[in-house]
Amino acid sequence: MVTGAGSGLGAAYAEAAAALGAAVVVNDIDPALAADTAARITHAGGSAAPFAADVCDWDQAHALINSCVDRFGGIDGLVNNAGILGRLRPVNEETQDVARRVIDVNVLGTTFVAIHASRAMVASGTGGAIVNVTSGAQCGYALHGIYGASKGAVATLTYAWAVDLAHQGIRVNAISPGAHTGMLDDAIAQLRSEAGEVADQVGYEAEGGEHPELSDNAAVVCFLLSDASDELTGQVVRVDPGYVSIMTHPLVAEPRGHVAEWTVERLATAFRTVLAGNLQPPGLAVGKVKDLRPLH
Ligand SMILES: NC(=O)c1ccc[n+]([C@@H]2O[C@H](COP(=O)([O-])OP(=O)(O)OC[C@H]3O[C@@H](n4cnc5c(N)ncnc54)[C@H](O)[C@@H]3O)[C@@H](O)[C@H]2O)c1
């Protein structure tokens, strides 16, 4: 099952998995896009069935997973890819409607599909693999607050579900992808129009140019779905041009400041001394995520 597989990265994941022999349910909120991807797979000799559904509708998510079980006899792998960017805005210009929709699709959609899929996987007793989709924006890119928060939530869900489901033989990992897609075009268009001026004001640097190929990301997803990664769970795998890496889990950084007396003055001293080297870099530029190193 690949959600949001009517275009972009999701279509690449569905086509690559089918080329490796998977029978794929191709989901998208747009029925015509889902049908197109499924038709390309079938014409190439693969096995695919389109299923239009909005992932953040509980009943539609349930019907989506049921369609996979009914059509193909079960669900072995889920790529929780459907997601939206929303509007690139500073928090003071964010709107209720956009903020709610981004969280609905990216967090609740990912969650609802995973709930139904994991129930079917547990019922089958044969395990499975879930690949969630996060983003470098979880680190806090300027103008990407809600989108980044939604992807930070997806990373946290990945860590938690990996533990929840390990004893059922279900692995849960995530990809932090990159590719030139409709979503990237949308981001670039926004930065060239309404978001451009504020991007300059907040010092947002959009790194242009190089992106991994769709097929690079698809290879990572197929690896994470397959038995070749059977020892991996709870990992967020980052794709950059020519490089694969692991995104770090949030940790309590060492050294900690011992506090004998909880006063403003003592805390100010701790922040000036023992914690000074641990302060985190807010407002990362796109593409700079890889320059960070975990604190030990
Ligand atoms: N393109 C990148 O560089 C990049 C970087 C980081 C993360 N991502 C993530 O990768 C995923 C795919 O991104 P993309 O660039 O291919 O985007 P895209 O906009 O090109 O494609 C997303 C697809 O999801 C579908 N979709 C949207 N809302 C849906 C819903 N509620 N239910 C079902 N389908 C829905 C859309 O119709 C579209 O076909 C997203 O989760 C995105 O946040 C992309």
Short mmCIF file of C-alpha atoms and ligand atoms in Angstrom, two decimals:
data_model
loop_
_atom_site.label_atom_id
_atom_site.label_comp_id
_atom_site.label_asym_id
_atom_site.label_seq_id
_atom_site.Cartn_x
_atom_site.Cartn_y
_atom_site.Cartn_z
CA MET A 1 0.00 0.00 0.00
CA VAL A 2 1.38 3.38 -0.99
CA THR A 3 -0.64 6.45 -0.01
CA GLY A 4 -0.46 9.64 -2.06
CA ALA A 5 0.86 7.54 -4.93
CA GLY A 6 -0.89 9.43 -7.71
CA SER A 7 2.13 11.64 -8.33
CA GLY A 8 5.60 12.61 -7.15
CA LEU A 9 7.48 10.39 -4.75
CA GLY A 10 4.52 8.16 -3.96
CA ALA A 11 4.12 7.21 -7.61
CA ALA A 12 7.85 6.42 -7.76
CA TYR A 13 7.57 4.22 -4.64
CA ALA A 14 4.56 2.33 -6.05
CA GLU A 15 6.20 1.78 -9.44
CA ALA A 16 9.52 0.67 -7.93
CA ALA A 17 7.85 -1.76 -5.50
CA ALA A 18 5.73 -3.20 -8.32
CA ALA A 19 8.81 -3.60 -10.52
CA LEU A 20 10.33 -5.70 -7.71
CA GLY A 21 7.24 -7.93 -7.70
CA ALA A 22 4.96 -6.34 -5.10
CA ALA A 23 1.21 -6.16 -5.71
CA VAL A 24 0.45 -2.53 -4.91
CA VAL A 25 -2.66 -0.63 -3.88
CA VAL A 26 -2.16 2.85 -5.30
CA ASN A 27 -3.93 5.39 -3.14
CA ASP A 28 -4.48 9.06 -3.81
CA ILE A 29 -7.10 11.61 -2.85
CA ASP A 30 -7.34 12.32 -6.60
CA PRO A 31 -8.97 9.30 -8.31
CA ALA A 32 -7.59 10.15 -11.76
CA LEU A 33 -4.01 10.35 -10.46
CA ALA A 34 -4.36 7.03 -8.61
CA ALA A 35 -5.76 5.41 -11.76
CA ASP A 36 -2.88 6.78 -13.88
CA THR A 37 -0.17 5.35 -11.62
CA ALA A 38 -1.94 1.99 -11.39
CA ALA A 39 -2.34 1.90 -15.18
CA ARG A 40 1.40 2.60 -15.70
CA ILE A 41 2.23 -0.28 -13.36
CA THR A 42 -0.18 -2.66 -15.06
CA HIS A 43 1.09 -1.70 -18.52
CA ALA A 44 4.62 -2.42 -17.35
CA GLY A 45 3.48 -5.94 -16.38
CA GLY A 46 3.04 -5.28 -12.66
CA SER A 47 0.11 -5.79 -10.33
CA ALA A 48 -1.69 -2.69 -9.04
CA ALA A 49 -5.12 -1.52 -7.96
CA PRO A 50 -6.04 2.16 -7.57
CA PHE A 51 -8.06 3.24 -4.53
CA ALA A 52 -9.08 6.87 -4.07
CA ALA A 53 -9.36 7.93 -0.44
CA ASP A 54 -8.57 10.87 1.79
CA VAL A 55 -6.16 9.39 4.32
CA CYS A 56 -7.30 11.68 7.13
CA ASP A 57 -10.89 10.41 6.94
CA TRP A 58 -11.09 7.51 9.43
CA ASP A 59 -13.66 5.49 7.44
CA GLN A 60 -11.92 6.08 4.10
CA ALA A 61 -8.59 4.99 5.64
CA HIS A 62 -10.30 1.84 6.91
CA ALA A 63 -11.84 1.12 3.50
CA LEU A 64 -8.43 1.68 1.91
CA ILE A 65 -6.75 -1.00 4.02
CA ASN A 66 -9.73 -3.35 3.61
CA SER A 67 -9.40 -2.96 -0.17
CA CYS A 68 -5.81 -4.24 0.03
CA VAL A 69 -6.79 -7.21 2.20
CA ASP A 70 -9.78 -8.04 -0.05
CA ARG A 71 -7.88 -7.66 -3.31
CA PHE A 72 -4.47 -9.09 -2.42
CA GLY A 73 -5.21 -11.28 0.62
CA GLY A 74 -3.43 -9.10 3.19
CA ILE A 75 -1.08 -6.20 3.67
CA ASP A 76 2.66 -6.76 4.07
CA GLY A 77 3.92 -3.22 3.60
CA LEU A 78 2.62 0.32 4.00
CA VAL A 79 4.28 3.47 2.69
CA ASN A 80 2.60 6.29 4.57
CA ASN A 81 3.51 8.90 1.96
CA ALA A 82 0.47 11.16 1.47
CA GLY A 83 1.29 14.64 2.67
CA ILE A 84 0.78 18.32 1.96
CA LEU A 85 3.05 21.35 2.36
CA GLY A 86 0.49 24.02 3.26
CA ARG A 87 1.59 27.65 3.01
CA LEU A 88 5.10 28.89 3.76
CA ARG A 89 4.43 31.51 6.43
CA PRO A 90 5.81 32.84 9.71
CA VAL A 91 3.69 31.87 12.70
CA ASN A 92 2.05 35.29 13.01
CA GLU A 93 0.62 34.89 9.48
CA GLU A 94 -0.49 31.26 9.87
CA THR A 95 -4.21 30.58 9.45
CA GLN A 96 -6.46 28.18 11.27
CA ASP A 97 -7.66 26.40 8.13
CA VAL A 98 -4.23 25.71 6.66
CA ALA A 99 -2.68 24.73 10.02
CA ARG A 100 -5.52 22.31 10.70
CA ARG A 101 -5.42 20.71 7.25
CA VAL A 102 -1.63 20.15 7.37
CA ILE A 103 -1.88 18.44 10.75
CA ASP A 104 -4.95 16.49 9.58
CA VAL A 105 -3.29 15.07 6.47
CA ASN A 106 0.29 14.67 7.63
CA VAL A 107 -0.24 13.55 11.23
CA LEU A 108 -3.77 12.14 11.49
CA GLY A 109 -3.74 10.71 7.95
CA THR A 110 -0.46 8.92 8.66
CA THR A 111 -1.87 7.72 11.98
CA PHE A 112 -5.28 6.54 10.73
CA VAL A 113 -3.81 4.52 7.86
CA ALA A 114 -1.20 3.01 10.19
CA ILE A 115 -3.86 2.07 12.77
CA HIS A 116 -5.91 0.14 10.20
CA ALA A 117 -2.86 -1.34 8.50
CA SER A 118 -1.21 -2.49 11.74
CA ARG A 119 -4.47 -4.08 12.90
CA ALA A 120 -4.61 -6.07 9.66
CA MET A 121 -0.92 -7.00 9.97
CA VAL A 122 -1.34 -8.13 13.59
CA ALA A 123 -4.46 -10.13 12.65
CA SER A 124 -2.54 -11.92 9.89
CA GLY A 125 0.22 -12.93 12.30
CA THR A 126 2.84 -12.63 9.58
CA GLY A 127 4.32 -9.24 10.50
CA GLY A 128 5.00 -6.44 8.08
CA ALA A 129 6.85 -3.22 7.39
CA ILE A 130 5.63 0.36 7.71
CA VAL A 131 7.57 3.23 6.14
CA ASN A 132 6.50 6.67 7.31
CA VAL A 133 7.51 9.88 5.54
CA THR A 134 9.10 12.73 7.45
CA SER A 135 11.23 15.68 6.35
CA GLY A 136 14.33 17.67 7.22
CA ALA A 137 11.81 20.42 8.01
CA GLN A 138 11.27 18.69 11.37
CA CYS A 139 14.49 20.48 12.40
CA GLY A 140 12.73 23.85 12.19
CA TYR A 141 13.08 25.53 8.80
CA ALA A 142 11.86 29.12 8.83
CA LEU A 143 8.34 29.50 7.34
CA HIS A 144 7.74 25.73 7.62
CA GLY A 145 6.52 25.68 11.25
CA ILE A 146 3.31 23.67 10.88
CA TYR A 147 4.65 21.45 8.10
CA GLY A 148 7.86 20.81 10.06
CA ALA A 149 5.91 20.11 13.24
CA SER A 150 3.74 17.62 11.38
CA LYS A 151 6.86 15.84 10.13
CA GLY A 152 8.44 15.95 13.59
CA ALA A 153 5.28 14.23 14.81
CA VAL A 154 5.75 11.56 12.13
CA ALA A 155 9.32 10.93 13.33
CA THR A 156 8.07 10.57 16.91
CA LEU A 157 5.29 8.22 15.78
CA THR A 158 7.94 6.14 14.01
CA TYR A 159 10.03 5.76 17.18
CA ALA A 160 6.99 4.92 19.30
CA TRP A 161 5.30 2.52 16.86
CA ALA A 162 8.57 0.66 16.29
CA VAL A 163 8.52 -0.26 19.97
CA ASP A 164 4.77 -0.91 20.09
CA LEU A 165 4.89 -3.35 17.18
CA ALA A 166 8.31 -5.02 17.48
CA HIS A 167 6.95 -8.09 19.28
CA GLN A 168 4.38 -8.53 16.47
CA GLY A 169 7.15 -8.74 13.87
CA ILE A 170 6.17 -5.38 12.38
CA ARG A 171 9.03 -2.95 11.63
CA VAL A 172 8.42 0.80 11.48
CA ASN A 173 10.95 3.10 9.86
CA ALA A 174 10.75 6.45 8.09
CA ILE A 175 12.33 8.15 5.12
CA SER A 176 13.32 11.82 5.01
CA PRO A 177 13.24 12.11 1.22
CA GLY A 178 14.15 14.76 -1.28
CA ALA A 179 13.21 15.09 -4.94
CA HIS A 180 11.97 17.53 -7.50
CA THR A 181 8.17 17.06 -7.36
CA GLY A 182 4.99 19.10 -7.49
CA MET A 183 5.46 19.88 -3.79
CA LEU A 184 8.91 21.35 -4.41
CA ASP A 185 7.57 23.38 -7.34
CA ASP A 186 4.84 24.70 -5.02
CA ALA A 187 7.43 25.69 -2.39
CA ILE A 188 9.57 27.46 -5.01
CA ALA A 189 6.52 29.26 -6.44
CA GLN A 190 5.51 30.44 -2.96
CA LEU A 191 9.02 31.69 -2.24
CA ARG A 192 8.99 33.59 -5.53
CA SER A 193 5.65 35.22 -4.77
CA GLU A 194 3.87 35.86 -1.47
CA ALA A 195 6.45 34.21 0.81
CA GLY A 196 9.47 35.77 -0.89
CA GLU A 197 9.60 39.05 1.00
CA VAL A 198 9.18 37.48 4.41
CA ALA A 199 11.77 34.81 3.50
CA ASP A 200 14.27 37.63 3.00
CA GLN A 201 13.25 39.26 6.30
CA VAL A 202 13.75 36.08 8.34
CA GLY A 203 16.93 35.17 6.49
CA TYR A 204 15.46 31.99 5.00
CA GLU A 205 17.87 30.43 2.55
CA ALA A 206 16.24 28.05 0.10
CA GLU A 207 18.99 25.88 -1.25
CA GLY A 208 18.31 25.49 -4.95
CA GLY A 209 19.75 23.02 -7.37
CA GLU A 210 20.62 19.49 -6.50
CA HIS A 211 18.06 17.01 -5.30
CA PRO A 212 18.11 13.24 -5.20
CA GLU A 213 16.33 11.43 -8.02
CA LEU A 214 12.87 9.99 -7.41
CA SER A 215 14.41 6.55 -7.98
CA ASP A 216 17.04 7.12 -5.24
CA ASN A 217 14.26 7.62 -2.70
CA ALA A 218 12.32 4.68 -4.13
CA ALA A 219 15.32 2.39 -3.64
CA VAL A 220 15.46 3.38 0.04
CA VAL A 221 11.72 2.73 0.48
CA CYS A 222 11.97 -0.68 -1.22
CA PHE A 223 14.94 -1.53 1.02
CA LEU A 224 12.96 -0.56 4.14
CA LEU A 225 9.94 -2.59 2.98
CA SER A 226 12.02 -5.65 2.19
CA ASP A 227 13.58 -8.41 4.26
CA ALA A 228 16.99 -6.91 3.37
CA SER A 229 16.32 -4.44 6.23
CA ASP A 230 14.87 -7.02 8.62
CA GLU A 231 17.09 -5.84 11.49
CA LEU A 232 16.10 -2.18 11.16
CA THR A 233 13.26 -0.61 13.05
CA GLY A 234 12.63 2.85 14.54
CA GLN A 235 15.08 4.54 12.12
CA VAL A 236 14.62 7.74 10.12
CA VAL A 237 16.63 7.39 6.92
CA ARG A 238 17.71 10.59 5.19
CA VAL A 239 18.31 10.79 1.42
CA ASP A 240 20.63 13.46 -0.04
CA PRO A 241 22.22 13.48 -3.50
CA GLY A 242 24.67 10.58 -3.44
CA TYR A 243 24.30 10.00 0.33
CA VAL A 244 22.15 8.00 2.71
CA SER A 245 22.25 8.79 6.42
CA ILE A 246 20.31 8.44 9.67
CA MET A 247 18.53 11.41 11.21
CA THR A 248 19.14 11.59 14.93
CA HIS A 249 16.54 10.93 17.56
CA PRO A 250 15.98 13.81 20.03
CA LEU A 251 18.06 13.15 23.11
CA VAL A 252 18.73 14.76 26.46
CA ALA A 253 22.14 16.23 25.65
CA GLU A 254 25.13 15.76 27.93
CA PRO A 255 26.54 17.42 29.92
CA ARG A 256 23.62 18.33 32.15
CA GLY A 257 23.85 21.19 34.58
CA HIS A 258 23.46 20.11 38.19
CA VAL A 259 21.08 22.50 39.97
CA ALA A 260 21.43 22.64 43.73
CA GLU A 261 19.04 25.54 44.07
CA TRP A 262 16.30 26.37 41.49
CA THR A 263 16.66 30.13 41.19
CA VAL A 264 16.75 32.39 38.14
CA GLU A 265 20.35 33.35 38.99
CA ARG A 266 21.55 29.72 39.25
CA LEU A 267 19.83 28.84 35.97
CA ALA A 268 21.37 31.85 34.23
CA THR A 269 24.79 30.66 35.42
CA ALA A 270 24.12 27.13 34.10
CA PHE A 271 23.14 28.51 30.68
CA ARG A 272 26.26 30.71 30.56
CA THR A 273 28.58 27.84 31.53
CA VAL A 274 27.86 24.12 31.27
CA LEU A 275 24.93 24.41 28.79
CA ALA A 276 26.44 27.13 26.58
CA GLY A 277 27.96 24.61 24.17
CA ASN A 278 24.70 22.70 23.82
CA LEU A 279 22.41 25.46 22.57
CA GLN A 280 20.54 24.28 19.49
CA PRO A 281 20.56 26.00 16.09
CA PRO A 282 17.05 27.23 15.19
CA GLY A 283 16.03 28.16 11.66
CA LEU A 284 18.08 25.72 9.64
CA ALA A 285 18.43 26.38 5.93
CA VAL A 286 17.05 23.69 3.66
CA GLY A 287 19.79 21.20 2.88
CA LYS A 288 21.90 22.12 5.89
CA VAL A 289 20.44 19.36 8.05
CA LYS A 290 23.33 17.13 7.13
CA ASP A 291 25.85 19.59 8.59
CA LEU A 292 24.54 19.00 12.10
CA ARG A 293 26.15 16.58 14.47
CA PRO A 294 24.49 15.00 17.47
CA LEU A 295 25.59 16.30 20.84
CA HIS A 296 27.18 13.77 23.16
N1 LIG B 1 9.57 16.39 -2.46
C1 LIG B 1 10.41 16.48 -1.45
O1 LIG B 1 11.57 16.91 -1.62
C2 LIG B 1 10.00 16.07 -0.06
C3 LIG B 1 10.87 16.35 1.00
C4 LIG B 1 10.52 15.94 2.28
C5 LIG B 1 9.33 15.24 2.49
N2 LIG B 1 8.48 15.00 1.43
C6 LIG B 1 7.25 14.27 1.73
O2 LIG B 1 7.10 13.22 0.78
C7 LIG B 1 5.71 12.96 0.56
C8 LIG B 1 5.42 13.04 -0.94
O3 LIG B 1 5.80 14.33 -1.38
P1 LIG B 1 5.81 14.77 -2.92
O4 LIG B 1 6.90 15.75 -3.03
O5 LIG B 1 5.75 13.57 -3.79
O6 LIG B 1 4.41 15.58 -2.95
P2 LIG B 1 3.36 15.76 -4.14
O7 LIG B 1 2.54 16.93 -3.73
O8 LIG B 1 4.07 15.79 -5.44
O9 LIG B 1 2.48 14.42 -4.06
C9 LIG B 1 1.67 14.15 -2.94
C10 LIG B 1 0.51 13.28 -3.38
O10 LIG B 1 -0.30 13.04 -2.20
C11 LIG B 1 -1.67 13.19 -2.57
N3 LIG B 1 -2.45 13.58 -1.38
C12 LIG B 1 -2.48 14.79 -0.79
N4 LIG B 1 -3.33 14.77 0.24
C13 LIG B 1 -3.83 13.51 0.31
C14 LIG B 1 -4.77 12.89 1.16
N5 LIG B 1 -5.37 13.56 2.15
N6 LIG B 1 -5.04 11.57 0.96
C15 LIG B 1 -4.46 10.89 -0.04
N7 LIG B 1 -3.58 11.45 -0.90
C16 LIG B 1 -3.27 12.75 -0.73
C17 LIG B 1 -1.66 14.28 -3.63
O11 LIG B 1 -2.84 14.25 -4.44
C18 LIG B 1 -0.38 13.96 -4.41
O12 LIG B 1 -0.63 13.07 -5.50
C19 LIG B 1 4.96 13.98 1.40
O13 LIG B 1 4.60 13.40 2.63
C20 LIG B 1 5.98 15.08 1.60
O14 LIG B 1 5.71 15.83 2.76
C21 LIG B 1 8.79 15.41 0.17
#
